[in-house]
mmCIF file of C-alpha atoms in Angstrom:
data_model
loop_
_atom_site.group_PDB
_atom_site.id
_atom_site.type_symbol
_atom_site.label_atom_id
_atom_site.label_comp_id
_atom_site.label_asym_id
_atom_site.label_seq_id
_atom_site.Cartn_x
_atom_site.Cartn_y
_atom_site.Cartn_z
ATOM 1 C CA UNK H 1 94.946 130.297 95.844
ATOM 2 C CA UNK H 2 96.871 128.040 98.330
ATOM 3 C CA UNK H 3 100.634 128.664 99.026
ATOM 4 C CA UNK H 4 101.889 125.901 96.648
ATOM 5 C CA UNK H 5 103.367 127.718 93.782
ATOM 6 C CA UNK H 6 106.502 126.730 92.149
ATOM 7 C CA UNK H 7 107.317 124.112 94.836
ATOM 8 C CA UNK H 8 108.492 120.896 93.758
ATOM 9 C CA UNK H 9 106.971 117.529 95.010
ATOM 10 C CA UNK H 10 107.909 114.161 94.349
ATOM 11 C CA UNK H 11 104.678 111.477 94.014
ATOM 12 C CA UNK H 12 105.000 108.040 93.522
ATOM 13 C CA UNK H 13 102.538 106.176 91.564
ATOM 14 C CA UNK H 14 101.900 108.908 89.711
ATOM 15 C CA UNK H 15 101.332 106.876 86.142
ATOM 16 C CA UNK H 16 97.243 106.025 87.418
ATOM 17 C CA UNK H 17 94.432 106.644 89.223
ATOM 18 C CA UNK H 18 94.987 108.514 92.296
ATOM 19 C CA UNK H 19 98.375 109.476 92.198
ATOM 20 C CA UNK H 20 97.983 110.527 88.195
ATOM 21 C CA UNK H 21 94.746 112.719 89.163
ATOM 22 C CA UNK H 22 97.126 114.564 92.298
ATOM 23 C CA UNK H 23 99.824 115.055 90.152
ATOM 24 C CA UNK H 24 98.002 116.839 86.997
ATOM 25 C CA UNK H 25 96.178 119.268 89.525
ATOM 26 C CA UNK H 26 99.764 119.647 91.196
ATOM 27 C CA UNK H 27 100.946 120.572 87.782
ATOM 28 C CA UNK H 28 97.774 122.484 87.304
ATOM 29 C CA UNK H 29 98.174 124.333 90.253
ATOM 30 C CA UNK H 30 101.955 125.491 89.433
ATOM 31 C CA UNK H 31 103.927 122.706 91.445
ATOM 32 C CA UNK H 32 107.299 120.689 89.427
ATOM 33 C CA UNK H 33 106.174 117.335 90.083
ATOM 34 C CA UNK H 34 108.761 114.338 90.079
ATOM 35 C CA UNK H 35 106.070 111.629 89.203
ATOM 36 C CA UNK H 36 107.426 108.186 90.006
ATOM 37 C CA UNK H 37 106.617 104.888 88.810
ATOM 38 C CA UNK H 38 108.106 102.005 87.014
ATOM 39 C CA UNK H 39 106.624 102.914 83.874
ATOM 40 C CA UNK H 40 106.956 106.254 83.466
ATOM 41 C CA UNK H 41 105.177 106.514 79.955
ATOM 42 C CA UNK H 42 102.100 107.803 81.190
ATOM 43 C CA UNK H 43 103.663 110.101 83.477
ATOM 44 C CA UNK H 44 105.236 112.055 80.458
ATOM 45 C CA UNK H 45 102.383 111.645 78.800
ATOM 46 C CA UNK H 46 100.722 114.415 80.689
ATOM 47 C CA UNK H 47 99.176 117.406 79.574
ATOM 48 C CA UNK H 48 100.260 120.503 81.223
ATOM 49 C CA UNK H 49 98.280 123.736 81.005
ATOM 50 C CA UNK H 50 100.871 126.368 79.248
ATOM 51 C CA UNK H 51 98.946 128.872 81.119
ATOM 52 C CA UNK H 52 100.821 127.176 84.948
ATOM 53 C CA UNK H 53 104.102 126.915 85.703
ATOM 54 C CA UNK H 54 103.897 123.920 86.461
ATOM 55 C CA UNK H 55 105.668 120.859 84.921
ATOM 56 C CA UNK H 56 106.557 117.141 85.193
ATOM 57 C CA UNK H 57 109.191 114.770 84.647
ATOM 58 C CA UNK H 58 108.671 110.869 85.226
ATOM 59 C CA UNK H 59 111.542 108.726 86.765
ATOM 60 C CA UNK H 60 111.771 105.117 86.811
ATOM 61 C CA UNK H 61 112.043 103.148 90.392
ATOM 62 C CA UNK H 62 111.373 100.253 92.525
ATOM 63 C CA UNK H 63 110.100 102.096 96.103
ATOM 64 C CA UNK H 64 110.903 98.544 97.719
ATOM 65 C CA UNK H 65 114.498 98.892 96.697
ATOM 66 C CA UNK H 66 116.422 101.281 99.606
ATOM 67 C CA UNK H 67 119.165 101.837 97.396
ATOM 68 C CA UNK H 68 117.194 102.583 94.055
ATOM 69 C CA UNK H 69 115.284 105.393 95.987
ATOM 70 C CA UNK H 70 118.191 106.736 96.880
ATOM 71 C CA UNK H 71 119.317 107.397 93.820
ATOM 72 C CA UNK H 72 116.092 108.531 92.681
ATOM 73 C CA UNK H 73 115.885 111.116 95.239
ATOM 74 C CA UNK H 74 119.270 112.483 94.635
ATOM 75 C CA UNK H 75 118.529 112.629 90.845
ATOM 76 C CA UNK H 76 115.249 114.330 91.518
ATOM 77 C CA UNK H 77 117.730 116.986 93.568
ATOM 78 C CA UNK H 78 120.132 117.290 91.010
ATOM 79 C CA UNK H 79 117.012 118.206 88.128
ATOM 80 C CA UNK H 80 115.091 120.154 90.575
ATOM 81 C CA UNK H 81 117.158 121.201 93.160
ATOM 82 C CA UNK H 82 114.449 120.868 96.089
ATOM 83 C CA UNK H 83 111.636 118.326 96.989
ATOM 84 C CA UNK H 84 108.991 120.440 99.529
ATOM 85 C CA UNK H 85 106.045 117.665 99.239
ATOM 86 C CA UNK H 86 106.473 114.143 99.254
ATOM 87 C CA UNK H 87 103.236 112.072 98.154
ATOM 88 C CA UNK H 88 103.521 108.176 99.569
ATOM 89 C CA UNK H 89 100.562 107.143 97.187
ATOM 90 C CA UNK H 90 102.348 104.152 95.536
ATOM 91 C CA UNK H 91 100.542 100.584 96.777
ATOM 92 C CA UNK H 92 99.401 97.339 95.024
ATOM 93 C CA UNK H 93 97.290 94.394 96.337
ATOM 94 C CA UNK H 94 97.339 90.935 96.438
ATOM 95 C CA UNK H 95 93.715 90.003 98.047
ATOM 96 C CA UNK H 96 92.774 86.801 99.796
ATOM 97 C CA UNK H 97 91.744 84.761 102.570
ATOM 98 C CA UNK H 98 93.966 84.923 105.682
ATOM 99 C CA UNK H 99 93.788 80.848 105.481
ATOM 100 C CA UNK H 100 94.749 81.018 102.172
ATOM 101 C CA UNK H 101 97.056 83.680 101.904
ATOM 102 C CA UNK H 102 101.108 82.758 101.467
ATOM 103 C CA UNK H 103 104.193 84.060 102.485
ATOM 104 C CA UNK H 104 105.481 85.853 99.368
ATOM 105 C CA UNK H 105 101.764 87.427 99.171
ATOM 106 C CA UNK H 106 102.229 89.056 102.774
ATOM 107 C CA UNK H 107 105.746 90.144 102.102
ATOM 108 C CA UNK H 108 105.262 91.894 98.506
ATOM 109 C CA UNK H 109 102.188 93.802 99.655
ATOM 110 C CA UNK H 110 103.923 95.607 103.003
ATOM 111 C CA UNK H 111 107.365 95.605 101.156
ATOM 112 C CA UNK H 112 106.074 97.888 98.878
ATOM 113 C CA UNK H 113 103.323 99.636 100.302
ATOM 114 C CA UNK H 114 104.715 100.198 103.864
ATOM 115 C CA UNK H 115 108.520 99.905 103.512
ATOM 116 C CA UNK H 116 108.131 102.186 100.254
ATOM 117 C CA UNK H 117 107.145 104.821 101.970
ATOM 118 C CA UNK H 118 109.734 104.326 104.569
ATOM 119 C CA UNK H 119 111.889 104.205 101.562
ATOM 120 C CA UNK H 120 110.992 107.621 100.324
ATOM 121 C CA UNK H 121 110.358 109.413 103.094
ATOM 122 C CA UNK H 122 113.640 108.535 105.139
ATOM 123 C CA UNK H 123 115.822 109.659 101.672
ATOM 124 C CA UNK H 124 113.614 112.651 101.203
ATOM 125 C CA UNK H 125 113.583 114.054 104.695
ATOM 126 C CA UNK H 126 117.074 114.926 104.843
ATOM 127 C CA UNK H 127 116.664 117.811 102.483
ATOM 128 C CA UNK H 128 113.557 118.990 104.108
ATOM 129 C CA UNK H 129 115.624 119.110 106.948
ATOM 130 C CA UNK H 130 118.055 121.300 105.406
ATOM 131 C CA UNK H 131 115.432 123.684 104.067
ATOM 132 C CA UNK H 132 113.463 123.340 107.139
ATOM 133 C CA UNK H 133 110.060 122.698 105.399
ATOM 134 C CA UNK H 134 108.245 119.944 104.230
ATOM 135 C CA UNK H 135 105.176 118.297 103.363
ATOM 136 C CA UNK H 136 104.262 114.536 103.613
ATOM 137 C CA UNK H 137 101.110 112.993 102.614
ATOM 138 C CA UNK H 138 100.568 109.358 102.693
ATOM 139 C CA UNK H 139 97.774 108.035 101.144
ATOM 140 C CA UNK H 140 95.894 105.362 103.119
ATOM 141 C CA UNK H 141 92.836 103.875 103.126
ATOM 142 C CA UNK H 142 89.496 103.637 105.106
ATOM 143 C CA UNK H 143 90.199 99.768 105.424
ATOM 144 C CA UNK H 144 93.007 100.488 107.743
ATOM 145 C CA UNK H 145 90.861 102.063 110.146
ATOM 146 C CA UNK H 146 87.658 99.381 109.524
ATOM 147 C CA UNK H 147 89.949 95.940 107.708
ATOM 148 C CA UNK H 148 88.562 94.166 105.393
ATOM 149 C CA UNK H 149 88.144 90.403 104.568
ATOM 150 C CA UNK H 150 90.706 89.146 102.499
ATOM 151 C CA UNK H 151 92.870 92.203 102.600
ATOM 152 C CA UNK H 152 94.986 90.930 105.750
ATOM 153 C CA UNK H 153 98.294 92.304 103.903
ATOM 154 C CA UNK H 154 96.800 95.398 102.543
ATOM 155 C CA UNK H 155 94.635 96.746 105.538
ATOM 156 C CA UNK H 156 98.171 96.258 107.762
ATOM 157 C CA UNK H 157 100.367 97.815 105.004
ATOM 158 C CA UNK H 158 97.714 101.117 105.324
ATOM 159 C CA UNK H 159 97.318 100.797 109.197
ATOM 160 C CA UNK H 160 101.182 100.759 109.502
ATOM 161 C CA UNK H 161 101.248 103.865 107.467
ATOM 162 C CA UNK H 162 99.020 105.595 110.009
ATOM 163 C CA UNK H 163 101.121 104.773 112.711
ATOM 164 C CA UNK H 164 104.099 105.720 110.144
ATOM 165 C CA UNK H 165 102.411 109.079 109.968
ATOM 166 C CA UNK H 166 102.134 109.682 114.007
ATOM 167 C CA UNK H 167 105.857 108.838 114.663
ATOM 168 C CA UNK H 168 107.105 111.035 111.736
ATOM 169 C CA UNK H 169 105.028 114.240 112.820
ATOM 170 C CA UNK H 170 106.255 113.731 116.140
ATOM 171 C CA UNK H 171 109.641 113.733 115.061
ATOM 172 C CA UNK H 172 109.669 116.205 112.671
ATOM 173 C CA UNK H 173 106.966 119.085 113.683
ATOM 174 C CA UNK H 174 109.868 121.271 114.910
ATOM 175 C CA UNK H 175 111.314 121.258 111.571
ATOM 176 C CA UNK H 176 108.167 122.768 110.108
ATOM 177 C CA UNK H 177 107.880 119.457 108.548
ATOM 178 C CA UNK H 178 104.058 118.302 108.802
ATOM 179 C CA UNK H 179 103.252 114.081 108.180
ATOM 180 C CA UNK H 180 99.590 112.951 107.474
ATOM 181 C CA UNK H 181 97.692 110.789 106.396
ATOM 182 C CA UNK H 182 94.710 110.803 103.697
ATOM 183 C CA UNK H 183 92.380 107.675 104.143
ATOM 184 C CA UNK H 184 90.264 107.174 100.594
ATOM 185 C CA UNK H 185 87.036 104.935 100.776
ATOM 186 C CA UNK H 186 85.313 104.100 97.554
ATOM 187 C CA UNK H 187 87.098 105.513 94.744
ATOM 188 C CA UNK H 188 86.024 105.188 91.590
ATOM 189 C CA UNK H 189 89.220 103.401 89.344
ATOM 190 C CA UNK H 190 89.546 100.508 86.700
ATOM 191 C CA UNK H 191 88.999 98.411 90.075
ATOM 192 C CA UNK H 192 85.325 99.648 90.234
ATOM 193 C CA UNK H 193 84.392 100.187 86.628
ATOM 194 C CA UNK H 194 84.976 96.383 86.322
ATOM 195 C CA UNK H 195 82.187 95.407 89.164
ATOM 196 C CA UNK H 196 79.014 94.312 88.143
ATOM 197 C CA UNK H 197 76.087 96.927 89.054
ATOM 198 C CA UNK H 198 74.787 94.907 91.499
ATOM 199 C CA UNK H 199 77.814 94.793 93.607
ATOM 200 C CA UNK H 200 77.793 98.677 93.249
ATOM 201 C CA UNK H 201 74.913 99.121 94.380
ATOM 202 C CA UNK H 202 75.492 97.514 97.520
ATOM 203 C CA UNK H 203 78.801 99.132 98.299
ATOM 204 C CA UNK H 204 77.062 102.697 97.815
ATOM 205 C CA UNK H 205 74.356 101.778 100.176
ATOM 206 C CA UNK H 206 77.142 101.708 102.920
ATOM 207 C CA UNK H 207 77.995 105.262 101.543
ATOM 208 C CA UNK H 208 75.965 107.948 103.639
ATOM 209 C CA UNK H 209 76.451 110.323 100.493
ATOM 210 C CA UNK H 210 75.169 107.483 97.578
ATOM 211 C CA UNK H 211 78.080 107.666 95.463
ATOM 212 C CA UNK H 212 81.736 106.345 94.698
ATOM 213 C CA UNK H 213 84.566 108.995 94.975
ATOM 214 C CA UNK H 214 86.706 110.209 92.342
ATOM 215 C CA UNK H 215 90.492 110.513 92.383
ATOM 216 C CA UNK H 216 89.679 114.502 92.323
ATOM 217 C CA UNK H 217 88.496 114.163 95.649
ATOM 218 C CA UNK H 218 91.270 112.662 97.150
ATOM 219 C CA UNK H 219 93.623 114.925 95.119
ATOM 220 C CA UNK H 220 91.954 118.083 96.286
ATOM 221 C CA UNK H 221 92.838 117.167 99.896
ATOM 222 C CA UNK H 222 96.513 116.436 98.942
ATOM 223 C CA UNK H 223 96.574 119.513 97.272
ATOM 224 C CA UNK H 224 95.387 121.795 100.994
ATOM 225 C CA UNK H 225 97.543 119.718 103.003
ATOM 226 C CA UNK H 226 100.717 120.083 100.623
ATOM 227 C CA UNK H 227 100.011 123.745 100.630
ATOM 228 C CA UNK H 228 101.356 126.779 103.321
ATOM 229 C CA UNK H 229 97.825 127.115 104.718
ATOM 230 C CA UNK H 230 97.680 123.801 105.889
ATOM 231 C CA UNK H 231 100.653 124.508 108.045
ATOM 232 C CA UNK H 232 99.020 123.691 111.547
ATOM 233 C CA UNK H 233 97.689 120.284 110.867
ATOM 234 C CA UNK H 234 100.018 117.399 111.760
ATOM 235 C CA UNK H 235 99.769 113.788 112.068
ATOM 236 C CA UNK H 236 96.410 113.513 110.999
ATOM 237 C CA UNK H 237 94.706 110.558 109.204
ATOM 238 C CA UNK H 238 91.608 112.040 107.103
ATOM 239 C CA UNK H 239 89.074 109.907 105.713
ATOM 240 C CA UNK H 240 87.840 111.045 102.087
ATOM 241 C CA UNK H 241 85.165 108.811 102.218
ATOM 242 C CA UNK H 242 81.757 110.340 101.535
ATOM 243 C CA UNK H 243 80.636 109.776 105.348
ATOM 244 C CA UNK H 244 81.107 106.005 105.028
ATOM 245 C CA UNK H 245 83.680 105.542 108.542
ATOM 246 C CA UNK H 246 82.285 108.076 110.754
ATOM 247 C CA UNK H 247 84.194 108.094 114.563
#
């Protein structure tokens, strides 16, 4: 069993898909998670083993909005009196051509998926600080490493989160504070499920291992790099990919 028991992380996006799936085995695994998201009903809709010790409590917040983190974090404090893992997971999209693409599209999609996690992890550090421990995971994506056509805004919201990742471990290593970064490829979400099999077959045959991913594989990861063990690894990005961006 990792070193992760009755720890408290805080996870934004934690109402779907990825950031849902880290949170229940978080809760699974005994950790208090503060799930975040604008709509927090599904986050409190989550069923927690009564055999863990684990629990969750959703709270509402814009992760674009400096001040409404802020508060956030301090009421997260205030209920749980510690936040040891911080999980930037939080994103959305707004895909299309570079030519094509406006102003407002650029802006939303690296307001909220890079300056959010600026956001949370500059208001969340500070008590790590205190406690002199911490663990950050931001969750990236393969197309930051590869881009992607028509995902100009996205693919430099998840590259800046990998250079995000290297500054921050720099900075805060001596703190026993570790930063990285977890890179998913093909996932398999309501995204996918909606694509005709056709188009699925062709995205698997760039897939060395023949199949999509699941949010459990990306949450497994999170889970070893929240926990004690994974104490020596720092300012990483690691692909979760099935083999599909090998360097």
């Amino acid at each position: 069993m990792f070193g992760i028991k009755d720890k408290t992380a805080l996870i934004t996006g934690a109402s779907r898909g990825i950031g849902k799936s880290i949170a229940e085995l978080f809760c699974q695994r005994g950790i208090k998670v503060a799930g975040i998201s604008r709509d927090i009903t599904p986050i409190n809709e989550i069923q927690i083993p009564s055999s863990t010790s684990g629990s969750i409590k959703g709270y509402s917040c814009d992760i674009a909005d400096w001040e409404n983190v802020k508060e956030m974090v301090l009421k997260v404090l205030e209920d749980f009196e510690r936040i040891d893992i911080l999980i930037n997971n939080a994103g959305i999209t707004k895909d299309t051509l570079l030519a094509r693409m406006t102003e407002e599209q650029w802006d939303d999609v690296l307001i909220v998926n890079l300056k959010g996690a600026f956001n949370c992890t500059r208001h969340v550090i500070r008590p790590m600080l205190k406690q002199k421990f911490g663990r950050i995971i931001n969750i990236g994506s393969v197309v930051g490493i590869m881009g992607n056509t028509g995902q100009a805004n996205y693919v430099a919201s998840k590259a800046g989160l990998m250079g995000l990742t290297k500054s921050s471990a720099q900075e805060l290593a001596k703190r026993n504070i570790t930063v990285n970064c977890i890179a998913p490829g093909f996932i398999t979400t309501s995204m996918t499920e909606n694509l005709s099999e056709d188009i699925k077959s062709q995205m698997k045959k760039t897939i060395p291992m023949g199949r999509f991913g699941t949010p459990k594989d990306v949450a497994a990861l999170a889970l070893f790099l929240a926990s004690d063990e994974s104490g020596y690894i720092t300012g990483q990005t690691i692909t979760v990919d099935g083999g599909m961006v090998m360097k």
